[in-house]
Amino acid sequence: MAVRPRDDPGGEPGRGTGGRADARVIGAVLAGLRGAEPAAVPARLCAVAVELLPVGGASVSLRGDGMPVQLGASGPGAARLAQLQATLGDGPCRHVLETGEPVLARDLAAADCAGRWPVFAQQALGAGVRAVYALPLGSGAVCVGTLDLYRGIPGGLTDGQLRVARLVAGVMTVALMDLPYDLRDADEPWLGGLAADHDRVHQAVGMIMAQLNVGADEALARLRADAFAHDRTALEVALDVITHGRRFDAP
């Protein structure tokens, strides 16, 4: 995942750049969202994050029942990494959803990251990602999702860059909460397709429960394990289960 060199958009503390950084972020968000339909807003905001920060990709996910729901990404690589975290049930995104605290993984090849997320770190490194910065959407008390930033070189964010990342996450939280979720407010609800994908996973989990006579947690774990073993996403395996292309009780 290539990263274009760029100046520190957030400046450094004590240099009077905070106000200019805030104005730049707000201006970039307004420009990025101009003319966007509700369904395009999450991906547009991810693209803005990539433009403002020294990262190669970004994805945004909402807290879901059992698995996070991916809302958008700046590109296919970032989308795949978000799906990988959802499939594994592991990674910085999962930790943020559990704690409401940001995770700044400076180097996935380092022993602390490899020990913390051994499978995710290995897969992300294979995809060319060396650092992941995951920020909560909402607050520590009420974390509704995550903004995940990926880049191909190790290292952290400067104080100014972290300020910008937090501001983008805050703007993203407000923007997502302000979108028309209610079916009455939109001819084609923007969450319709995403909710349908999430429902398919839960439908598949129910079928696996019946096939193996196990509980929901065990069925979801089996689904995730099968997806990982065959280098697929949980959604891809779920679709096979629903269409009877895959049975978990088959010999």
Tab-separated table of C-alpha atoms in Angstrom:
chain	number	residue	atom	x	y	z
A	1	MET	CA	0.000	0.000	0.000
A	2	ALA	CA	1.986	2.972	-1.256
A	3	VAL	CA	2.215	6.161	0.785
A	4	ARG	CA	2.864	9.502	-0.866
A	5	PRO	CA	5.234	11.754	1.084
A	6	ARG	CA	3.568	14.966	2.218
A	7	ASP	CA	4.015	17.712	4.755
A	8	ASP	CA	2.682	17.338	8.275
A	9	PRO	CA	-0.877	18.649	7.864
A	10	GLY	CA	-1.332	19.147	11.556
A	11	GLY	CA	1.797	21.080	12.388
A	12	GLU	CA	3.359	20.772	15.826
A	13	PRO	CA	2.026	21.791	19.222
A	14	GLY	CA	2.889	25.283	20.386
A	15	ARG	CA	3.318	26.731	16.899
A	16	GLY	CA	-0.143	28.188	16.529
A	17	THR	CA	-1.089	25.778	13.749
A	18	GLY	CA	-4.057	24.091	15.452
A	19	GLY	CA	-6.607	26.533	14.084
A	20	ARG	CA	-5.199	26.320	10.564
A	21	ALA	CA	-5.183	22.508	10.775
A	22	ASP	CA	-8.811	22.470	11.888
A	23	ALA	CA	-9.794	24.810	9.062
A	24	ARG	CA	-7.918	22.667	6.554
A	25	VAL	CA	-9.634	19.493	7.754
A	26	ILE	CA	-13.088	21.066	7.651
A	27	GLY	CA	-12.394	22.500	4.205
A	28	ALA	CA	-11.189	19.130	2.894
A	29	VAL	CA	-14.231	17.359	4.333
A	30	LEU	CA	-16.644	19.847	2.798
A	31	ALA	CA	-14.906	19.553	-0.574
A	32	GLY	CA	-14.837	15.767	-0.383
A	33	LEU	CA	-18.521	15.479	0.489
A	34	ARG	CA	-19.785	18.006	-2.044
A	35	GLY	CA	-22.563	16.390	-4.066
A	36	ALA	CA	-22.180	12.995	-2.339
A	37	GLU	CA	-25.190	10.724	-1.948
A	38	PRO	CA	-25.586	9.181	1.542
A	39	ALA	CA	-24.205	5.806	0.422
A	40	ALA	CA	-20.999	7.467	-0.808
A	41	VAL	CA	-20.282	9.469	2.354
A	42	PRO	CA	-18.228	6.840	4.289
A	43	ALA	CA	-15.896	6.137	1.355
A	44	ARG	CA	-15.569	9.861	0.584
A	45	LEU	CA	-14.555	10.538	4.198
A	46	CYS	CA	-11.988	7.734	4.028
A	47	ALA	CA	-10.535	9.312	0.882
A	48	VAL	CA	-10.310	12.659	2.708
A	49	ALA	CA	-8.385	10.972	5.547
A	50	VAL	CA	-5.877	9.581	3.054
A	51	GLU	CA	-5.423	13.020	1.505
A	52	LEU	CA	-4.854	14.711	4.863
A	53	LEU	CA	-2.584	12.140	6.508
A	54	PRO	CA	0.574	10.166	5.605
A	55	VAL	CA	-1.348	6.917	5.110
A	56	GLY	CA	-2.077	4.769	2.103
A	57	GLY	CA	-5.588	3.649	2.988
A	58	ALA	CA	-8.508	4.112	5.358
A	59	SER	CA	-11.663	2.219	6.267
A	60	VAL	CA	-14.605	2.893	8.548
A	61	SER	CA	-16.723	0.315	10.373
A	62	LEU	CA	-19.671	0.467	12.753
A	63	ARG	CA	-20.137	-1.740	15.776
A	64	GLY	CA	-22.264	-4.761	14.874
A	65	ASP	CA	-23.787	-7.768	16.601
A	66	GLY	CA	-20.901	-10.233	16.640
A	67	MET	CA	-19.031	-8.613	13.760
A	68	PRO	CA	-18.307	-4.998	12.806
A	69	VAL	CA	-20.160	-3.677	9.754
A	70	GLN	CA	-17.842	-2.166	7.154
A	71	LEU	CA	-19.307	1.101	5.874
A	72	GLY	CA	-16.682	2.229	3.408
A	73	ALA	CA	-13.019	2.349	2.460
A	74	SER	CA	-10.660	4.460	0.403
A	75	GLY	CA	-9.916	1.551	-1.921
A	76	PRO	CA	-9.950	-2.242	-2.371
A	77	GLY	CA	-6.829	-2.799	-0.240
A	78	ALA	CA	-8.228	-0.968	2.765
A	79	ALA	CA	-11.608	-2.686	2.312
A	80	ARG	CA	-9.904	-6.081	2.319
A	81	LEU	CA	-8.040	-5.291	5.544
A	82	ALA	CA	-11.287	-4.238	7.231
A	83	GLN	CA	-12.927	-7.478	6.067
A	84	LEU	CA	-9.927	-9.417	7.343
A	85	GLN	CA	-10.313	-7.956	10.835
A	86	ALA	CA	-14.032	-8.749	10.807
A	87	THR	CA	-13.370	-12.293	9.623
A	88	LEU	CA	-10.655	-12.972	12.186
A	89	GLY	CA	-12.448	-11.211	15.030
A	90	ASP	CA	-9.047	-9.746	15.819
A	91	GLY	CA	-6.904	-6.720	15.114
A	92	PRO	CA	-6.743	-3.059	16.153
A	93	CYS	CA	-10.364	-2.431	15.123
A	94	ARG	CA	-11.646	-5.100	17.499
A	95	HIS	CA	-9.585	-3.710	20.379
A	96	VAL	CA	-10.944	-0.190	19.814
A	97	LEU	CA	-14.534	-1.471	19.738
A	98	GLU	CA	-13.956	-3.290	23.038
A	99	THR	CA	-12.190	-0.476	24.885
A	100	GLY	CA	-13.115	2.786	23.138
A	101	GLU	CA	-9.414	3.677	23.184
A	102	PRO	CA	-7.290	4.365	20.069
A	103	VAL	CA	-4.691	1.840	18.965
A	104	LEU	CA	-1.536	3.136	17.280
A	105	ALA	CA	0.361	0.116	15.966
A	106	ARG	CA	3.633	1.645	14.766
A	107	ASP	CA	5.114	-1.538	13.301
A	108	LEU	CA	3.195	-4.763	12.748
A	109	ALA	CA	6.510	-6.583	12.301
A	110	ALA	CA	7.595	-5.705	15.847
A	111	ALA	CA	7.358	-8.358	18.547
A	112	ASP	CA	4.636	-6.573	20.527
A	113	CYS	CA	2.283	-6.307	17.533
A	114	ALA	CA	3.077	-9.807	16.254
A	115	GLY	CA	2.364	-11.208	19.699
A	116	ARG	CA	-0.826	-9.201	20.138
A	117	TRP	CA	-2.389	-9.973	16.750
A	118	PRO	CA	-0.284	-12.815	15.285
A	119	VAL	CA	-2.597	-13.776	12.434
A	120	PHE	CA	-3.781	-10.298	11.502
A	121	ALA	CA	-0.238	-8.919	11.639
A	122	GLN	CA	1.019	-11.667	9.347
A	123	GLN	CA	-1.797	-11.132	6.853
A	124	ALA	CA	-1.457	-7.343	6.898
A	125	LEU	CA	2.314	-7.547	6.395
A	126	GLY	CA	1.673	-9.843	3.449
A	127	ALA	CA	-0.561	-7.119	2.000
A	128	GLY	CA	2.223	-4.555	2.343
A	129	VAL	CA	0.941	-2.811	5.494
A	130	ARG	CA	3.412	-2.036	8.285
A	131	ALA	CA	1.453	0.348	10.525
A	132	VAL	CA	-2.201	0.661	11.549
A	133	TYR	CA	-3.816	3.509	13.458
A	134	ALA	CA	-7.339	2.750	14.707
A	135	LEU	CA	-9.440	5.539	16.225
A	136	PRO	CA	-12.831	5.279	17.917
A	137	LEU	CA	-15.918	6.903	16.478
A	138	GLY	CA	-17.876	8.378	19.339
A	139	SER	CA	-16.296	8.362	22.776
A	140	GLY	CA	-14.691	6.000	25.232
A	141	ALA	CA	-18.065	5.621	26.942
A	142	VAL	CA	-20.005	5.084	23.704
A	143	CYS	CA	-17.835	3.798	20.852
A	144	VAL	CA	-20.040	3.332	17.797
A	145	GLY	CA	-17.317	2.303	15.345
A	146	THR	CA	-13.753	2.798	14.181
A	147	LEU	CA	-11.709	4.720	11.656
A	148	ASP	CA	-8.765	2.537	10.622
A	149	LEU	CA	-5.749	4.052	8.864
A	150	TYR	CA	-3.130	1.910	7.109
A	151	ARG	CA	0.309	2.669	5.750
A	152	GLY	CA	3.148	0.744	4.166
A	153	ILE	CA	6.030	2.066	6.257
A	154	PRO	CA	6.558	1.685	10.008
A	155	GLY	CA	6.399	4.611	12.375
A	156	GLY	CA	3.971	6.699	14.344
A	157	LEU	CA	2.008	9.861	13.752
A	158	THR	CA	3.271	13.218	14.935
A	159	ASP	CA	1.219	15.097	17.505
A	160	GLY	CA	-0.112	17.304	14.720
A	161	GLN	CA	-1.032	14.368	12.516
A	162	LEU	CA	-2.747	12.597	15.413
A	163	ARG	CA	-4.730	15.780	16.065
A	164	VAL	CA	-5.872	15.758	12.436
A	165	ALA	CA	-6.750	12.046	12.617
A	166	ARG	CA	-8.838	12.630	15.741
A	167	LEU	CA	-10.577	15.580	14.112
A	168	VAL	CA	-11.378	13.501	11.025
A	169	ALA	CA	-12.776	10.748	13.266
A	170	GLY	CA	-14.908	13.318	15.082
A	171	VAL	CA	-16.242	14.804	11.858
A	172	MET	CA	-16.884	11.287	10.559
A	173	THR	CA	-18.858	10.399	13.685
A	174	VAL	CA	-21.079	13.468	13.317
A	175	ALA	CA	-21.529	12.894	9.569
A	176	LEU	CA	-22.473	9.231	9.976
A	177	MET	CA	-24.885	9.946	12.809
A	178	ASP	CA	-26.538	12.651	10.694
A	179	LEU	CA	-27.188	10.425	7.671
A	180	PRO	CA	-30.774	9.294	6.957
A	181	TYR	CA	-30.964	5.862	8.579
A	182	ASP	CA	-34.776	5.840	8.683
A	183	LEU	CA	-36.430	4.068	5.771
A	184	ARG	CA	-38.935	6.926	5.532
A	185	ASP	CA	-36.169	9.452	4.867
A	186	ALA	CA	-34.694	7.898	1.721
A	187	ASP	CA	-35.964	6.088	-1.378
A	188	GLU	CA	-32.918	3.785	-1.204
A	189	PRO	CA	-31.665	3.682	2.393
A	190	TRP	CA	-27.877	3.934	2.362
A	191	LEU	CA	-27.479	1.185	4.967
A	192	GLY	CA	-29.698	-1.246	3.081
A	193	GLY	CA	-26.963	-3.167	1.299
A	194	LEU	CA	-24.671	-3.172	4.315
A	195	ALA	CA	-27.403	-4.416	6.615
A	196	ALA	CA	-28.272	-7.123	4.090
A	197	ASP	CA	-24.674	-8.379	4.093
A	198	HIS	CA	-24.668	-8.440	7.897
A	199	ASP	CA	-27.975	-10.313	7.903
A	200	ARG	CA	-26.545	-12.913	5.522
A	201	VAL	CA	-23.723	-13.653	7.943
A	202	HIS	CA	-26.224	-14.111	10.774
A	203	GLN	CA	-28.413	-16.316	8.574
A	204	ALA	CA	-25.396	-18.493	7.802
A	205	VAL	CA	-24.511	-18.658	11.507
A	206	GLY	CA	-28.032	-19.903	12.215
A	207	MET	CA	-27.711	-22.609	9.570
A	208	ILE	CA	-24.332	-23.704	10.961
A	209	MET	CA	-25.854	-23.860	14.442
A	210	ALA	CA	-28.490	-26.267	13.123
A	211	GLN	CA	-25.982	-28.314	11.133
A	212	LEU	CA	-23.563	-28.791	14.028
A	213	ASN	CA	-25.931	-28.436	16.996
A	214	VAL	CA	-23.741	-25.731	18.530
A	215	GLY	CA	-24.300	-22.258	19.941
A	216	ALA	CA	-24.058	-18.968	18.078
A	217	ASP	CA	-20.546	-18.129	19.274
A	218	GLU	CA	-19.213	-21.522	18.199
A	219	ALA	CA	-20.978	-21.289	14.832
A	220	LEU	CA	-19.512	-17.852	14.157
A	221	ALA	CA	-16.072	-19.111	15.181
A	222	ARG	CA	-16.407	-22.015	12.719
A	223	LEU	CA	-17.462	-19.632	9.958
A	224	ARG	CA	-14.501	-17.361	10.618
A	225	ALA	CA	-12.063	-20.279	10.808
A	226	ASP	CA	-13.310	-21.681	7.505
A	227	ALA	CA	-12.972	-18.282	5.846
A	228	PHE	CA	-9.426	-17.844	7.112
A	229	ALA	CA	-8.385	-21.368	6.146
A	230	HIS	CA	-9.490	-20.773	2.553
A	231	ASP	CA	-8.294	-17.139	2.296
A	232	ARG	CA	-11.847	-15.822	2.010
A	233	THR	CA	-13.987	-13.337	3.914
A	234	ALA	CA	-16.700	-14.333	6.362
A	235	LEU	CA	-19.312	-12.877	3.994
A	236	GLU	CA	-18.081	-14.985	1.071
A	237	VAL	CA	-18.363	-18.185	3.117
A	238	ALA	CA	-21.739	-17.103	4.490
A	239	LEU	CA	-23.110	-16.733	0.960
A	240	ASP	CA	-21.957	-20.277	0.161
A	241	VAL	CA	-23.701	-21.592	3.277
A	242	ILE	CA	-26.951	-19.797	2.454
A	243	THR	CA	-26.968	-21.085	-1.135
A	244	HIS	CA	-26.182	-24.606	0.110
A	245	GLY	CA	-22.779	-24.617	-1.556
A	246	ARG	CA	-21.123	-25.307	1.783
A	247	ARG	CA	-22.295	-27.488	4.658
A	248	PHE	CA	-20.413	-27.714	7.904
A	249	ASP	CA	-21.767	-31.164	8.770
A	250	ALA	CA	-20.684	-32.650	5.426
A	251	PRO	CA	-18.074	-35.435	5.642
